[in-house]
Tab-separated table of C-alpha atoms in Angstrom:
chain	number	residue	atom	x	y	z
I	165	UNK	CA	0.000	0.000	0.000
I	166	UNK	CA	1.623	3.132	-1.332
I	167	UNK	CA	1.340	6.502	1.382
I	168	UNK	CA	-1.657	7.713	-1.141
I	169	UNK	CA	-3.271	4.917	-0.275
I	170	UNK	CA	-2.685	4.915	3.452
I	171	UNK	CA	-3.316	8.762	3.436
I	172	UNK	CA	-7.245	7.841	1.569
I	173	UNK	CA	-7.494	4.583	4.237
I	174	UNK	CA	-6.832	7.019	7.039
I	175	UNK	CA	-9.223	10.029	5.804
I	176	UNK	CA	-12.263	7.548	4.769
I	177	UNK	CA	-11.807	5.647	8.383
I	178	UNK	CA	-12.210	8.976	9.957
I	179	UNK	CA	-15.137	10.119	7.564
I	180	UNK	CA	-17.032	6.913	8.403
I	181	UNK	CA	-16.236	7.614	12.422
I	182	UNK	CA	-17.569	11.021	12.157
I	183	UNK	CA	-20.665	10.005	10.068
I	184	UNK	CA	-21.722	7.284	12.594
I	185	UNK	CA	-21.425	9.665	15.296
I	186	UNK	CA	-23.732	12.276	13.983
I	187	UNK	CA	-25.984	9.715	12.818
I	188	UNK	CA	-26.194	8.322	16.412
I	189	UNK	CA	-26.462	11.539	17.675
I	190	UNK	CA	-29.418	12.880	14.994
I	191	UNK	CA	-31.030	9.043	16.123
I	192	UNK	CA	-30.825	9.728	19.950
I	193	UNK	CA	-32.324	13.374	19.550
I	194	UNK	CA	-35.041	11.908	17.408
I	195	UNK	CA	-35.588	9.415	19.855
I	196	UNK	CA	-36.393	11.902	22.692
I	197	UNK	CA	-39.067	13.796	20.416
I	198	UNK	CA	-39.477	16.725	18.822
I	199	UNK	CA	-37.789	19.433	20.661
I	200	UNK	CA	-39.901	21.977	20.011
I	201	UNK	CA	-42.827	19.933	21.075
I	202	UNK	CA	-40.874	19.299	24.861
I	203	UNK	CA	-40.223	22.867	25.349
I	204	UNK	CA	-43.847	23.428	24.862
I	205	UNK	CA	-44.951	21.498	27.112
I	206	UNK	CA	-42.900	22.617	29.446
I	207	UNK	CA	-40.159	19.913	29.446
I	208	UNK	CA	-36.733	21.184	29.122
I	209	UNK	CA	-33.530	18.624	28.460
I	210	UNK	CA	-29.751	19.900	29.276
I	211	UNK	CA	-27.456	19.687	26.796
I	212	UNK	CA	-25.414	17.582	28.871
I	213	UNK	CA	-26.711	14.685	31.835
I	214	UNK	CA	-25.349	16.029	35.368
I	215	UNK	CA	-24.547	13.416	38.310
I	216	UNK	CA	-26.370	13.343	41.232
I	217	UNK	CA	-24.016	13.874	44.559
I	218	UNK	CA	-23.313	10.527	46.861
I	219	UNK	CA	-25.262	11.182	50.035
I	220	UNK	CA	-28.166	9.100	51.662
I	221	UNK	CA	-31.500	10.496	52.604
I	222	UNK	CA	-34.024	8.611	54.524
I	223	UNK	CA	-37.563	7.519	52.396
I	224	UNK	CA	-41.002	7.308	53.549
I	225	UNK	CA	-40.721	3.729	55.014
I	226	UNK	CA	-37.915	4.860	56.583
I	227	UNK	CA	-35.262	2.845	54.840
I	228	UNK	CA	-32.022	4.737	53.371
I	229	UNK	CA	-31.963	5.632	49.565
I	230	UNK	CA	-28.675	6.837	47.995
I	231	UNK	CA	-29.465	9.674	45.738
I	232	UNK	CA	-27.452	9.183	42.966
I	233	UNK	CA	-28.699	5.063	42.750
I	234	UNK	CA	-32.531	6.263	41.853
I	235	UNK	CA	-31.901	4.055	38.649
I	236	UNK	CA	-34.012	1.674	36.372
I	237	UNK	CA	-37.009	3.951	36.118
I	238	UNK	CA	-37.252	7.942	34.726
I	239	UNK	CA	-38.081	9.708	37.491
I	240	UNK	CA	-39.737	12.961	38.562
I	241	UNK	CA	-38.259	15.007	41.166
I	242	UNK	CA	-40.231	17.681	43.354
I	243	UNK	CA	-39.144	19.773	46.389
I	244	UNK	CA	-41.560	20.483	48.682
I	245	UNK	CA	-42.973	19.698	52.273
I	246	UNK	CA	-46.215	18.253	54.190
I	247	UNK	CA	-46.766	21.715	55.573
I	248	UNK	CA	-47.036	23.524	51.754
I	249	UNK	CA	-50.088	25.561	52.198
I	250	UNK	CA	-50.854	26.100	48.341
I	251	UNK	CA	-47.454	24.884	45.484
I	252	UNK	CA	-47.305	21.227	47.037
I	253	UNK	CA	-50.864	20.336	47.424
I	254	UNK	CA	-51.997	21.453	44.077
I	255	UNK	CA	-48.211	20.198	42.343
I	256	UNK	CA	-49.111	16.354	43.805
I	257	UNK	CA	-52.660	16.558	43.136
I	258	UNK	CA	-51.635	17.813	38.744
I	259	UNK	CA	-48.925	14.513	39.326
I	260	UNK	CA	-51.927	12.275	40.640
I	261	UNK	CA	-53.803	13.922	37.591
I	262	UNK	CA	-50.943	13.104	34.792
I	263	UNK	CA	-50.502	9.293	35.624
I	264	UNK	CA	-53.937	8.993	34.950
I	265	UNK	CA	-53.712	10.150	31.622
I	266	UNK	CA	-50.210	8.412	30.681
I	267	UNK	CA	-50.198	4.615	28.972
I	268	UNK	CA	-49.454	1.993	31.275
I	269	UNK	CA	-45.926	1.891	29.408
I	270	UNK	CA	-44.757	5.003	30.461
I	271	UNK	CA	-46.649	4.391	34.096
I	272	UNK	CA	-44.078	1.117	34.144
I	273	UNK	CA	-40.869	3.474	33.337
I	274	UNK	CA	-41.602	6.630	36.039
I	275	UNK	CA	-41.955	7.152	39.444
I	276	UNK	CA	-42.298	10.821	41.399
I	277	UNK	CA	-40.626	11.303	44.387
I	278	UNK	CA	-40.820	14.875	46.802
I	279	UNK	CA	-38.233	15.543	48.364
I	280	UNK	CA	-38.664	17.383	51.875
I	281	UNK	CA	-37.423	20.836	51.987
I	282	UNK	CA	-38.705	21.260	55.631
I	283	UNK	CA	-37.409	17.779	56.872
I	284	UNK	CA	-37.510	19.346	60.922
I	285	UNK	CA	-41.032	18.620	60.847
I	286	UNK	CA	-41.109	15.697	57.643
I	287	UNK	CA	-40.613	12.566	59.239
I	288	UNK	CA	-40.417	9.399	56.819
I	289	UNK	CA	-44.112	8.812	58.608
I	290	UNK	CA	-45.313	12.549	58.171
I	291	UNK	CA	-44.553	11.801	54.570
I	292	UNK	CA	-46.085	8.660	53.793
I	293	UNK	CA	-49.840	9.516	55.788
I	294	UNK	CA	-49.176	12.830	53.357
I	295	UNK	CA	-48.437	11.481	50.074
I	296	UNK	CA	-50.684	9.131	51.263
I	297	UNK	CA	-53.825	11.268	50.187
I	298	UNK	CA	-52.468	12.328	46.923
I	299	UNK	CA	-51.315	8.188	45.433
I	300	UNK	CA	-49.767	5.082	47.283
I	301	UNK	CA	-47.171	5.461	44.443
I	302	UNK	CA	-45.642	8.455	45.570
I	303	UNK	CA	-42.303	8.313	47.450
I	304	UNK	CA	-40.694	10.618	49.923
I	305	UNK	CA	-37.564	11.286	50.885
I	306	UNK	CA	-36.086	13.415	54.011
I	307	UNK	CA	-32.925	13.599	55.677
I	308	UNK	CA	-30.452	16.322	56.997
I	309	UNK	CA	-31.347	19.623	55.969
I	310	UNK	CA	-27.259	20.037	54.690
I	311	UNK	CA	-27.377	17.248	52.408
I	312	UNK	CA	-31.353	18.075	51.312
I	313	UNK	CA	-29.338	21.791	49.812
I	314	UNK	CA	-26.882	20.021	48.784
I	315	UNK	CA	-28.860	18.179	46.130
I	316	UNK	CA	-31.497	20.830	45.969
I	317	UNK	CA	-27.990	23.027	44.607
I	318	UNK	CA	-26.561	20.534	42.285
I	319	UNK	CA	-30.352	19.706	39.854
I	320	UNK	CA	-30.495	23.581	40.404
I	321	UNK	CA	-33.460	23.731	42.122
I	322	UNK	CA	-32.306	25.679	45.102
I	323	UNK	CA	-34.297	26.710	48.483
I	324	UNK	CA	-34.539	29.330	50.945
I	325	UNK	CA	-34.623	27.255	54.714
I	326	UNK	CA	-37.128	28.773	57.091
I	327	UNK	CA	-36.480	29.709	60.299
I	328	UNK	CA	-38.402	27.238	62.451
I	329	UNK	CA	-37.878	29.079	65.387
I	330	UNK	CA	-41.209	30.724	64.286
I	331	UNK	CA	-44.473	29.070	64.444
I	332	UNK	CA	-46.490	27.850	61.560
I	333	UNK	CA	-43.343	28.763	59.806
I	334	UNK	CA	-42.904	28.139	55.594
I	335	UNK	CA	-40.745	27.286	52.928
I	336	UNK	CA	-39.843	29.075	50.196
I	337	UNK	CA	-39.026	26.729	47.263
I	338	UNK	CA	-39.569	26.198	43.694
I	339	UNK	CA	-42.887	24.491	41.812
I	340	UNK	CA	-40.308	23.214	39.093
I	341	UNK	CA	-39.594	19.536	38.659
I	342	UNK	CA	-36.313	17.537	38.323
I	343	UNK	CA	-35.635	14.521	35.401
I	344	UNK	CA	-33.873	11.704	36.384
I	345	UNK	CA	-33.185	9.527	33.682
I	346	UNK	CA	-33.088	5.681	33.965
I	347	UNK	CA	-29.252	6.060	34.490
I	348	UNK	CA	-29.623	8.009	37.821
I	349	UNK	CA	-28.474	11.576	36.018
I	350	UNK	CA	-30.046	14.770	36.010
I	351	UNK	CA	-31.462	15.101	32.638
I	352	UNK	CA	-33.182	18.626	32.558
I	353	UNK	CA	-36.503	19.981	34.393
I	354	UNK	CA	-40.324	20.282	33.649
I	355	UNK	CA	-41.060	23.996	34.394
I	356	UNK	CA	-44.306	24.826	36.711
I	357	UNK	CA	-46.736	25.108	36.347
I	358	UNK	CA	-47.406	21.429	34.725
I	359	UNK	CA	-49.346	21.778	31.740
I	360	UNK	CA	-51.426	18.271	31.719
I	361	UNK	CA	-52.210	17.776	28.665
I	362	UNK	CA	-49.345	18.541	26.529
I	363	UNK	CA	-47.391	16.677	29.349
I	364	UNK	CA	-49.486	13.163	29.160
I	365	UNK	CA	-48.317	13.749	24.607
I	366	UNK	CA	-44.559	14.195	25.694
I	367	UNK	CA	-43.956	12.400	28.515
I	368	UNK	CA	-44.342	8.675	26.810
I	369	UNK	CA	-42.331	9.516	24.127
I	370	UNK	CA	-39.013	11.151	26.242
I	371	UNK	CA	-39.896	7.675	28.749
I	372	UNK	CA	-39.963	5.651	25.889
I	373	UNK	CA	-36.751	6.826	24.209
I	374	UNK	CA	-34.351	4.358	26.536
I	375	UNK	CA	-34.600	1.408	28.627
C-alpha cells in the first residue's frame, strides 16, 4: 500500500467515524421527540446529563436511599414539604392527575418522588400519611437539611430554609420539577406550572426513548 493509499485509508476511516457519530447523535435526539414539542410542554432537556451527589436520605418507610442510585425507572423530582399551604398540594394533586392520563408503558418506566425541603417537621411517617392522600405510588424522601441543599444546589433547584424558630413557619421553594433519567443523572426539568395535557403527549415519548 503506497502513502496515497494509506493517506485515503486514514481520511475515509475517519469520515465513516464522524458520520456514525452524527448519525447516532441525529437518532438519539429523534428518539427523545421533537424538541420543540418538549419545550412546549414545558419539558426542558440539558445539553449535557449532570450526576447526582453521593449522600443518603431517609424515604417514607424509613429505609435509606442513595441519591445518585434512583436508577431503572425515569423519574420525577419535586421539592416540597407536608406543611405547603398552596405549590405542594396542588403540584401532587396535577402529578396524581398526569398518571392517569399516561399509557401503562410510560406508568411502568416513572416514578415521582418529593423531596422534603422542611425535613424538621417531615418525618419518613409525616410523609407517607401525606403522600398518602395524593397516590400510594408516591415516594418521599427526608434527611439532613445540609445534604437536602446540597442536592437541591446541584439539579439547580435551590431553596430558601425557614427559620423554624417561628411558628407555623414556611418554605420558600420552587414548583419546578427535576428529570432523572433511567441512568440516575439529572437530565433537565419540567417547568411549573405542569401543563397536563401537553405533558401526558410528551412524557411517553421522552420515557420511551431508553430502557
Amino acid at each position: 500500500m503506497t502513502g496515497i493509499q494509506k493517506t485515503l485509508f486514514v481520511l475515509i476511516a475517519v469520515i465513516a467515524v464522524i458520520f456514525g457519530l452524527t448519525v447516532h447523535k441525529v437518532l438519539n435526539g429523534r428518539s427523545q421527540g421533537d424538541p420543540a414539542a418538549l419545550v412546549d410542554a414545558g419539558i426542558i432537556l440539558l445539553p449535557q446529563s449532570r450526576q447526582l451527589p453521593a449522600l443518603e436520605l431517609t424515604d417514607q418507610d424509613g429505609q435509606a436511599v442513595a441519591v445518585n442510585q434512583l436508577k431503572g425507572q425515569w423519574s420525577l423530582l419535586f421539592f416540597g414539604y407536608t406543611y405547603c399551604p398552596d405549590i405542594c398540594p396542588t403540584t401532587l394533586a396535577q402529578l396524581r392527575e398526569l398518571k392517569g392520563k399516561l399509557p401503562a408503558e410510560a406508568l411502568e418506566r416513572l416514578r415521582v418522588v418529593m423531596i422534603s425541603v422542611d425535613p424538621q417537621r417531615d418525618s419518613p411517617q409525616q410523609l407517607k400519611q401525606y403522600l398518602g392522600y395524593f397516590d400510594a405510588g408516591f415516594q418521599g424522601l427526608t434527611g439532613e437539611l445540609a445534604d437536602i441543599q446540597k442536592l437541591a444546589s446541584a439539579v439547580s433547584i435551590p431553596f430558601i430554609p425557614a427559620d423554624t424558630s417561628k411558628p407555623n413557619y414556611t418554605v420558600d421553594h420552587s414548583g419546578n420539577l427535576v428529570i432523572l433519567g433511567p441512568d440516575g443523572t439529572q437530565r433537565g426539568f419540567i417547568r411549573a406550572p405542569l401543563n397536563n395535557q401537553k405533558l401526558a403527549t410528551q412524557l411517553p415519548v421522552l420515557v420511551g426513548s431508553e430502557g
